[in-house]
CSV table of C-alpha atoms and ligand atoms in Angstrom, one decimal:
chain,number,residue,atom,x,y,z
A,1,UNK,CA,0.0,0.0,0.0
A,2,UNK,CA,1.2,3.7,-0.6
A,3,UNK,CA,0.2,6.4,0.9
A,4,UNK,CA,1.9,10.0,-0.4
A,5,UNK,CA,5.0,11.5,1.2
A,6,UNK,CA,4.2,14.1,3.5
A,7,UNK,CA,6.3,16.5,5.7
A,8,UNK,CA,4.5,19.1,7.7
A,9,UNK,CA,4.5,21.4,10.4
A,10,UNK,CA,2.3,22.2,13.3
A,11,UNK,CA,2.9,25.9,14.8
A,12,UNK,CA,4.5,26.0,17.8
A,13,UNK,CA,5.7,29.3,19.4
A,14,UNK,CA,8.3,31.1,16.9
A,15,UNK,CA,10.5,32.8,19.8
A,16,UNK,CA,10.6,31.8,23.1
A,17,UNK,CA,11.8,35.4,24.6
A,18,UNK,CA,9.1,35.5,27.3
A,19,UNK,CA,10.1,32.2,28.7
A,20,UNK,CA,13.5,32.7,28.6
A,21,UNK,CA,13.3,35.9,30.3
A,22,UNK,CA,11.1,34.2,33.0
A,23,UNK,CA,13.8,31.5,33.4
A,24,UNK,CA,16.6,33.5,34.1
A,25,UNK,CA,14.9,36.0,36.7
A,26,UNK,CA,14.0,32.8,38.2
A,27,UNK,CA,16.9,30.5,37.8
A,28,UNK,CA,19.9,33.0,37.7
A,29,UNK,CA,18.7,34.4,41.3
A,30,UNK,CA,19.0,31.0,42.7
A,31,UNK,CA,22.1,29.9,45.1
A,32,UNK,CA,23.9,27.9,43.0
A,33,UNK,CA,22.7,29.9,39.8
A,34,UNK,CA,21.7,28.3,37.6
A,35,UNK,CA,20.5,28.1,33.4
A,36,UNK,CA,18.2,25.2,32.4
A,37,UNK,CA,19.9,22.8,30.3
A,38,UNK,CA,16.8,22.9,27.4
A,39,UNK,CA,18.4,26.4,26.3
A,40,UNK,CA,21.4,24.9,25.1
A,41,UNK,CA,19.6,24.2,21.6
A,42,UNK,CA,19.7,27.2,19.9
A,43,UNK,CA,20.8,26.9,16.5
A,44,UNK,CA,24.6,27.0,17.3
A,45,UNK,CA,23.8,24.7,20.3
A,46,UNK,CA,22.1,21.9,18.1
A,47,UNK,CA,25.3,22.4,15.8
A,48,UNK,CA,27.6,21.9,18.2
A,49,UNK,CA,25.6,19.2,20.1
A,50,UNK,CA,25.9,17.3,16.8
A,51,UNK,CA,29.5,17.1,17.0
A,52,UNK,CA,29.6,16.2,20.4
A,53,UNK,CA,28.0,12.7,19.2
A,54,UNK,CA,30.3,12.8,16.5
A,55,UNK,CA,33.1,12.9,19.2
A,56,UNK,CA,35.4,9.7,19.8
A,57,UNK,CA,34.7,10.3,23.8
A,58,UNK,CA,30.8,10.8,23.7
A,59,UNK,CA,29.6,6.6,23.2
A,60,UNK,CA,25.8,7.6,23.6
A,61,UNK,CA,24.9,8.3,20.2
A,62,UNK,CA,27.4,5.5,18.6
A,63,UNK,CA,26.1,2.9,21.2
A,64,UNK,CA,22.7,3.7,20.8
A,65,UNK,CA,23.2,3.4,16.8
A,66,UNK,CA,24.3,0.1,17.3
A,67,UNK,CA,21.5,-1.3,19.2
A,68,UNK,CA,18.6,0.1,17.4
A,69,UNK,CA,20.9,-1.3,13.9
A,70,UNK,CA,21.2,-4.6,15.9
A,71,UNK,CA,17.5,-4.9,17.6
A,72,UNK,CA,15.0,-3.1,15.1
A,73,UNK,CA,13.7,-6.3,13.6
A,74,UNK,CA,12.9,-7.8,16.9
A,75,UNK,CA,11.6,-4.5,18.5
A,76,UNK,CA,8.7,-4.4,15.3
A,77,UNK,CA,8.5,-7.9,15.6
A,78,UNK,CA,7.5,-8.0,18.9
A,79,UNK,CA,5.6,-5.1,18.7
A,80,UNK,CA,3.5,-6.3,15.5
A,81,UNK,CA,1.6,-3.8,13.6
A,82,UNK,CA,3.1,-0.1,14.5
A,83,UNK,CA,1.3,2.7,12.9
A,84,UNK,CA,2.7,5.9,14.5
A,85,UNK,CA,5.4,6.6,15.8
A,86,UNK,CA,6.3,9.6,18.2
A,87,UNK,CA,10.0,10.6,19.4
A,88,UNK,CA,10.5,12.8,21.6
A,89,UNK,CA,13.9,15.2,20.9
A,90,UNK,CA,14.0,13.9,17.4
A,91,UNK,CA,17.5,15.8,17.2
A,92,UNK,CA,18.8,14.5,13.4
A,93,UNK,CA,16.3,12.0,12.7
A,94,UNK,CA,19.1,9.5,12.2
A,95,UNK,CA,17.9,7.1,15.0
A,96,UNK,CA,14.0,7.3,13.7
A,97,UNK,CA,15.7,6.4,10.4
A,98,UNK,CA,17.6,3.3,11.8
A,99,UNK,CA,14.8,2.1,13.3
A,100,UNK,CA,12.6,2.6,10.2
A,101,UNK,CA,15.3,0.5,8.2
A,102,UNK,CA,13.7,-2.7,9.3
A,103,UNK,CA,9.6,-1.6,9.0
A,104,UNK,CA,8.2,-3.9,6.9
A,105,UNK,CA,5.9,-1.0,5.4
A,106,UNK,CA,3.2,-3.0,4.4
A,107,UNK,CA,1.2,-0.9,6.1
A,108,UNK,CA,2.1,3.0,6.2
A,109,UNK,CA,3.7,4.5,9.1
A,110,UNK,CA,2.7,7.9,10.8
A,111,UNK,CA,6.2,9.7,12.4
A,112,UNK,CA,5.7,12.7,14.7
A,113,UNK,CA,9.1,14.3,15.1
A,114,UNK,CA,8.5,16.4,18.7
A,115,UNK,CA,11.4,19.0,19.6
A,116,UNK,CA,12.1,22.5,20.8
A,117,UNK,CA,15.0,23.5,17.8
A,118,UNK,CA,13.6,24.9,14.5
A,119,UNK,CA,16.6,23.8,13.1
A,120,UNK,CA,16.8,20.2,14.5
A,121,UNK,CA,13.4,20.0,13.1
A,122,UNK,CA,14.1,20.7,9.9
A,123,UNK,CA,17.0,18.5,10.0
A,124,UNK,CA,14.9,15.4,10.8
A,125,UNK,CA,11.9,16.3,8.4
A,126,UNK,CA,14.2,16.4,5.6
A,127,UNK,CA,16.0,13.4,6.7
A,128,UNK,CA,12.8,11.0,7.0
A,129,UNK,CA,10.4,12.7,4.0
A,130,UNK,CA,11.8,11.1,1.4
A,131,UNK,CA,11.3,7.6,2.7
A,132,UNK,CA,8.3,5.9,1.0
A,133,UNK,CA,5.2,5.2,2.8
A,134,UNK,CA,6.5,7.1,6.0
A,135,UNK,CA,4.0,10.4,6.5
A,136,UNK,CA,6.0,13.1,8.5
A,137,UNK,CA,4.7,15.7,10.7
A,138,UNK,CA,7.2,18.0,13.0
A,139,UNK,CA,6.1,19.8,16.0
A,140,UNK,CA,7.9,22.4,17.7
A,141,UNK,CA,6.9,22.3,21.2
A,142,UNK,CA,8.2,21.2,24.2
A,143,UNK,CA,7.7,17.1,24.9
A,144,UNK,CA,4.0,17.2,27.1
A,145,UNK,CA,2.5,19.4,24.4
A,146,UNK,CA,3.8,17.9,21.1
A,147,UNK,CA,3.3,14.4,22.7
A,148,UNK,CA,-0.4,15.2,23.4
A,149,UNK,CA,-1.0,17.1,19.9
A,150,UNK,CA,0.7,13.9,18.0
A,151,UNK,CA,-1.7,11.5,19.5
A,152,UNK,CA,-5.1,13.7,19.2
A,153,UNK,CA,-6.3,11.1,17.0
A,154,UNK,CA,-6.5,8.0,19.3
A,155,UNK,CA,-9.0,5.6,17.5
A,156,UNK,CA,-6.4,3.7,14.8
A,157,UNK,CA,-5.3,0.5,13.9
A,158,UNK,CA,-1.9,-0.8,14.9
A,159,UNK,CA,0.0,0.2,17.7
A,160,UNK,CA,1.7,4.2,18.6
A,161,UNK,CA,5.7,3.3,19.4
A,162,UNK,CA,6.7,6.8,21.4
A,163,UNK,CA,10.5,6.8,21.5
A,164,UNK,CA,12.4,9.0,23.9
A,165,UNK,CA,16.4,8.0,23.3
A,166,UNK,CA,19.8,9.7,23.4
A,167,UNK,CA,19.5,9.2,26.9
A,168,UNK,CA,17.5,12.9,27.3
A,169,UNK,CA,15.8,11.0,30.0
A,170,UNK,CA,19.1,12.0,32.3
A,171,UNK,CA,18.7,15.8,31.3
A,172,UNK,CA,15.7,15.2,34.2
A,173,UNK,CA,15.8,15.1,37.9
A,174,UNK,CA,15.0,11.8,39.0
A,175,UNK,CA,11.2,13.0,40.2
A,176,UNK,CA,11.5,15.0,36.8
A,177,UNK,CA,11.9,11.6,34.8
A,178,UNK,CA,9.3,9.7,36.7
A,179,UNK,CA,6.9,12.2,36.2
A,180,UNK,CA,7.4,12.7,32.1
A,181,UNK,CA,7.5,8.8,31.9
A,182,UNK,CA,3.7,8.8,34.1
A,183,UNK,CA,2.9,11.6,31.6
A,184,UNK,CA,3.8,9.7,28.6
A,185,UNK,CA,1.9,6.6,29.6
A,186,UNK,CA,-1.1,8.8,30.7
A,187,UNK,CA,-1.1,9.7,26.7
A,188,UNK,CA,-0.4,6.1,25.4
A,189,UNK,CA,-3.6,3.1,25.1
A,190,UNK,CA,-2.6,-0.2,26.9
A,191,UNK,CA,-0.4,-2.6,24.3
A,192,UNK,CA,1.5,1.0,22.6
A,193,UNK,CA,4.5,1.4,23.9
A,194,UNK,CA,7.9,2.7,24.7
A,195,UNK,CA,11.4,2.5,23.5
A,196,UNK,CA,13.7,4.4,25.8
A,197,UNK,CA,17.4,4.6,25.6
A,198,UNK,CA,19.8,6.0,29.0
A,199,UNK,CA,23.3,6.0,29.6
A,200,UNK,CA,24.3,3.6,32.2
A,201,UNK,CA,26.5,4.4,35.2
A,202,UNK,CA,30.9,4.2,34.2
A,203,UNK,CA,34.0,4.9,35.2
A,204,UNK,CA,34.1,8.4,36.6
A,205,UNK,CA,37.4,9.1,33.9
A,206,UNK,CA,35.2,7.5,31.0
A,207,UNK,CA,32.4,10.0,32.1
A,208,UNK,CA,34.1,13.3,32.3
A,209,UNK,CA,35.8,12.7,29.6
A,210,UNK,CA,32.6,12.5,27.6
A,211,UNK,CA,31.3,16.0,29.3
A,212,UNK,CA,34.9,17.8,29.0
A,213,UNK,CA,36.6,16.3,25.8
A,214,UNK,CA,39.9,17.7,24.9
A,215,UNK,CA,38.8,19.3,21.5
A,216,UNK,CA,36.7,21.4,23.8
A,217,UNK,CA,33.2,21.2,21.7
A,218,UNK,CA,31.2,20.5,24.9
A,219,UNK,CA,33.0,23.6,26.3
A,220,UNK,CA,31.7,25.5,23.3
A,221,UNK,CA,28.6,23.9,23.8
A,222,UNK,CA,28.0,24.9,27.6
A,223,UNK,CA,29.6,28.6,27.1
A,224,UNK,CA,27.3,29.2,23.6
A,225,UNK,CA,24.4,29.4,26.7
A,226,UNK,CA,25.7,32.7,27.3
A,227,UNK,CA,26.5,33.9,24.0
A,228,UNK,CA,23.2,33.0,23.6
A,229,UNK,CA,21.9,34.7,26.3
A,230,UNK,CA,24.4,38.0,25.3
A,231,UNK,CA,22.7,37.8,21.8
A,232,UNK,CA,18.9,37.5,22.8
A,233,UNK,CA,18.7,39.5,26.0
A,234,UNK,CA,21.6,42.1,25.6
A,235,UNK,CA,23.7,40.6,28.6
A,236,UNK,CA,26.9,41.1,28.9
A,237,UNK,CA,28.3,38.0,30.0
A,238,UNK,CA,32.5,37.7,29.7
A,239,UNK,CA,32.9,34.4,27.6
A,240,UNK,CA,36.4,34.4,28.5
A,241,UNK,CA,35.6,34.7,32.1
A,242,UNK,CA,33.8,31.6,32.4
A,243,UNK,CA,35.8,28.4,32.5
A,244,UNK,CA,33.6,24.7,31.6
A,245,UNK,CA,33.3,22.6,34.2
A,246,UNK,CA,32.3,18.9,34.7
A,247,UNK,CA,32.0,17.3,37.8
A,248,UNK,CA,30.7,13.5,38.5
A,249,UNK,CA,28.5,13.4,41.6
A,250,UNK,CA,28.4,9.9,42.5
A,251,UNK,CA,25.8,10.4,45.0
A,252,UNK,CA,23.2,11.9,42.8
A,253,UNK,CA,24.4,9.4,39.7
A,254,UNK,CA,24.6,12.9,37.4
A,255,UNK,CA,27.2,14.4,35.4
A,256,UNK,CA,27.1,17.9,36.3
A,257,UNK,CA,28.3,20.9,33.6
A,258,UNK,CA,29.1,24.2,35.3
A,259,UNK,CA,30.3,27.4,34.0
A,260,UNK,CA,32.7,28.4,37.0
A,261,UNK,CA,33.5,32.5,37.0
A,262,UNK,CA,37.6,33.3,36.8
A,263,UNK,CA,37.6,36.3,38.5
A,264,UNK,CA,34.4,38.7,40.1
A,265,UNK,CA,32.4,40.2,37.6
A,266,UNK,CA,29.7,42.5,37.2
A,267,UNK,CA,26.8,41.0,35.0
A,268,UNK,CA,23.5,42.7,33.3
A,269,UNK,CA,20.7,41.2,31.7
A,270,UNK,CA,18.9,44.0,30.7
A,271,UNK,CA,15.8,42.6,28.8
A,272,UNK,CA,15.6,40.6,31.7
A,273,UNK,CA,15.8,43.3,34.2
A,274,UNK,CA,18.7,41.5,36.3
A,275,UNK,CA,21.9,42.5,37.5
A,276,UNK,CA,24.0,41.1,39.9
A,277,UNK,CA,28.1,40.2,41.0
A,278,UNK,CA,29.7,37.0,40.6
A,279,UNK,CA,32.3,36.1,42.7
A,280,UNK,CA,35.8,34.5,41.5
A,281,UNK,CA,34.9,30.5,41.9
A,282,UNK,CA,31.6,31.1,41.5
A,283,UNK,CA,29.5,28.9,39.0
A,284,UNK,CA,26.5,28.5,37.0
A,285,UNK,CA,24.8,24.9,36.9
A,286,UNK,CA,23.6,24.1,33.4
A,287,UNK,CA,23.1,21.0,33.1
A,288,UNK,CA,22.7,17.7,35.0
A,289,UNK,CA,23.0,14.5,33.0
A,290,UNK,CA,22.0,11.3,35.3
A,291,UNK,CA,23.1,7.9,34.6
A,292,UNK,CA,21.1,5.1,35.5
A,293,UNK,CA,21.6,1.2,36.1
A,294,UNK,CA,19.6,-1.2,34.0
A,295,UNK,CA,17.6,-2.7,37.2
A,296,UNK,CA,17.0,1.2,38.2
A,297,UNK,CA,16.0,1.5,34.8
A,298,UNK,CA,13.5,-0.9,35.2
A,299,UNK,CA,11.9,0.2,38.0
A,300,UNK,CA,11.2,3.7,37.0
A,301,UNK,CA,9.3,2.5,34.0
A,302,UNK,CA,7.6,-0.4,35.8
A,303,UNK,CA,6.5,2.2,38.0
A,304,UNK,CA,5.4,4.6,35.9
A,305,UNK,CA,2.5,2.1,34.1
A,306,UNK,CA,4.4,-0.1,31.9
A,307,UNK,CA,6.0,-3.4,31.6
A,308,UNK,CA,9.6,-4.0,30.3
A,309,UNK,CA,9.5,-5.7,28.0
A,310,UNK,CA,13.2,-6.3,26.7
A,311,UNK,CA,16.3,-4.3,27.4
A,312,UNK,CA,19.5,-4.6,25.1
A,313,UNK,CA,22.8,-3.1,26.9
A,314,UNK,CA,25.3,-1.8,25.0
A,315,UNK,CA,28.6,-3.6,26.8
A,316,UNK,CA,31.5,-1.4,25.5
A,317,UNK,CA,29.9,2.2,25.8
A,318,UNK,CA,27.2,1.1,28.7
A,319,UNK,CA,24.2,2.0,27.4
A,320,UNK,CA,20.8,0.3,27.7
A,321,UNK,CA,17.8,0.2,25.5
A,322,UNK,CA,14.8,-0.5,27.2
A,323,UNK,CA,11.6,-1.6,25.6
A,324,UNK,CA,8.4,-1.5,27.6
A,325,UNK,CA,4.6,-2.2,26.9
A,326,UNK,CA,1.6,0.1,28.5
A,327,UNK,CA,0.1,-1.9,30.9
B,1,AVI,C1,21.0,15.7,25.2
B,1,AVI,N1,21.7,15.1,26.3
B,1,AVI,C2,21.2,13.7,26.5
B,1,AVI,C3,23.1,15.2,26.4
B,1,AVI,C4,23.7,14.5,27.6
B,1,AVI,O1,24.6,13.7,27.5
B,1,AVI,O2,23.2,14.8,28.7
B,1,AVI,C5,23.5,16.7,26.3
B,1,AVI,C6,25.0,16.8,26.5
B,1,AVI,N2,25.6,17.6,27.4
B,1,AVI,C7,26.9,17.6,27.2
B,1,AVI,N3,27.2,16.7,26.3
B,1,AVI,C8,26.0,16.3,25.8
C-alpha cells in the first residue's frame, strides 16, 4: 500500500523570549545559579551538540546506533503492527531512520518528530520525508504538548511506538523523569509502547571525559548558553571569564556541567531586568546528565504504568535500550 509523502509542520511558538526571560529571573537568582539545560539548543547549540555525538569520547549516540541497527527487527517484531510513531527530541532523525530500516511498510507508518529547535526539526523532516510510505509531521513544542498534539487522533489501527532516546531521559531530575515517563503513559492506550534509551552508570574518567573532551566542543557547547543569552537578552556575560566545568556526583548518579566564573564580575541582563556580582569561583549549573543502572531502569518504568519488555545493553559504551509495553 502507498500512501503520499508528507512533511508538515504544526505551529508551535516562533521565539521563546518570554520564557527565557522568565527563566533566568527565576533561575539565575538562585544559590547555586543556575541556566536550564533545554536552552542549550539554539541553533549554534544543536550544531555543536551534533558534534559532540560525533566525538570519539561521547559513546551515547554510537552505542545507541548500534543497538537500534542490531535490535529493530525484533523490537517491530515483537511489537507487531506499528502505525505511529512519536520521538520525543527527534535531534537529526538518524535514529528514527535506523529504526525505520527494518519496517516492513506493508502498512504506512505515521512519524511525529517532537522538539524545541527549529533547526533540528528541519534537519529530521528532511532526513525521513523522502522515505516511502512514511507520512511526516514536526512539531515544535516542548515534549507534554507535542506528545499530546501527535496522538489527538486515538481511535487507529496498529499500535503508537513513542521513542524517547539519546538518553535525554538523564537531562531530568530523577522526580522530573518519573513524572514525564507517568505523563507519557497517561497519553499512550494499553499494548502502545515505549522505546527508551539511557546511559548507564561508568567509570568516573570514562564520564568526564565524555562532558569535558579535549577538543573542547562541549566547552563550546556549555559557554554558547551565554553567548546565547548575550545575543537574545543584551547581557553582557564575559565568555572568556567563564571556564567549563564537569564534575561526576556519584551520590546523585549525574554528570554535572558548570560554567565556573575566573575572577568577580559584574553582569546585566537588561531585557531581563537582572543585574548582579559574581564572585571568582563562582559557578553557574547548566546541566545535570543522570546515569542510571539497568535494574534502576527498570523500575522507574515499571513504576510509571508499563512493563519491560526487553532491554538490550550496549557492553562497550554502557548504554541500555529499554523496551516496555503500557500496561
Ligand atoms: C542531550 N543530552 C542527553 C546530552 C547529555 O549527554 O546529557 C547533552 C550533552 N551535554 C553535554 N554533552 C552532551
Amino acid at each position: 500500500m502507498s500512501t503520499p509523502r508528507s512533511a508538515s509542520f504544526t505551529a508551535g511558538p516562533d521565539a521563546s523570549t518570554p520564557e527565557f526571560v522568565a527563566a533566568l529571573q527565576y533561575y539565575l537568582t538562585l544559590r547555586p545559579r543556575q541556566l536550564p539545560s533545554r536552552y542549550l539548543y539554539d541553533d549554534l547549540g544543536s550544531a555543536l551538540f551534533e558534534a559532540i555525538c560525533r566525538l570519539p569520547w561521547y559513546g551515547i549516540t554510537r552505542a545507541e546506533s548500534r543497538l537500534l541497527d542490531a535490535h529493530a527487527d525484533d523490537i517491530f517484531a515483537r511489537l507487531g503492527l506499528v502505525s505511529r510513531i512519536a520521538e520525543l527530541g527527534s535531534g537529526s532523525g538518524d535514529k528514527l531512520r535506523r529504526l525505520l530500516a527494518a519496517h516492513d511498510r506493508r502498512s504506512s507508518i505515521e512519524v511525529h518528530l517532537i522538539d524545541i529547535s527549529a533547526s533540528a526539526l528541519e534537519t529530521s523532516t528532511a532526513a525521513l520525508a523522502s522515505l516511502d510510505d512514511v507520512a511526516v509531521v514536526a512539531h515544535r513544542a516542548r515534549y507534554e504538548t507535542g506528545l499530546a498534539e501527535a496522538l489527538e487522533e486515538r481511535s487507529r489501527k496498529g499500535r503508537t511506538l513513542v521513542l524517547f532516546l539519546g538518553s535525554n531521559i538523564g537531562n531530568y531530575d530523577p522526580p522530573g523523569a518519573s513524572a514525564l515517563l507517568r505523563g507519557i503513559r497517561s497519553t499512550l492506550d494499553a499494548g502502545d509502547a515505549l522505546l527508551l534509551g539511557a546511559d548507564l552508570i561508568k567509570p568516573e574518567r570514562d564520564l568526564l571525559l565524555a562532558y569535558d573532551d579535549p577538543l573542547g566542543v562541549t566547552a563550546a557547547f556549555n559557554r554558547n548558553l551565554l553567548v546565547r543569552t548575550n545575543r537574545e537578552l543584551d547581557a553582557t556575560f564575559d565568555l572568556g571569564a567563564f571556564a567549563h566545568r564537569a564534575v561526576w556526583n556519584a551520590a546523585a548518579s549525574r554528570i554535572e556541567m558548570h560554567l565556573v566564573a575566573r575572577s568577580a564580575q559584574r553582569v546585566s541582563v537588561p531585557r531581563a531586568g537582572l543585574e548582579f556580582t559574581i564572585a571568582a569561583g563562582e559557578s553557574i549549573w547548566t546541566e545535570s546528565s543522570y546515569k542510571y543502572t539497568p535494574d534502576r531502569l527498570t523500575a522507574i518504568i515499571s513504576a510509571a504504568g508499563f512493563r519491560v519488555d526487553q532491554q538490550w545493553i550496549d557492553e562497550g559504551d554502557q548504554f541500555a535500550l529499554t523496551l516496555a509495553a503500557a500496561a
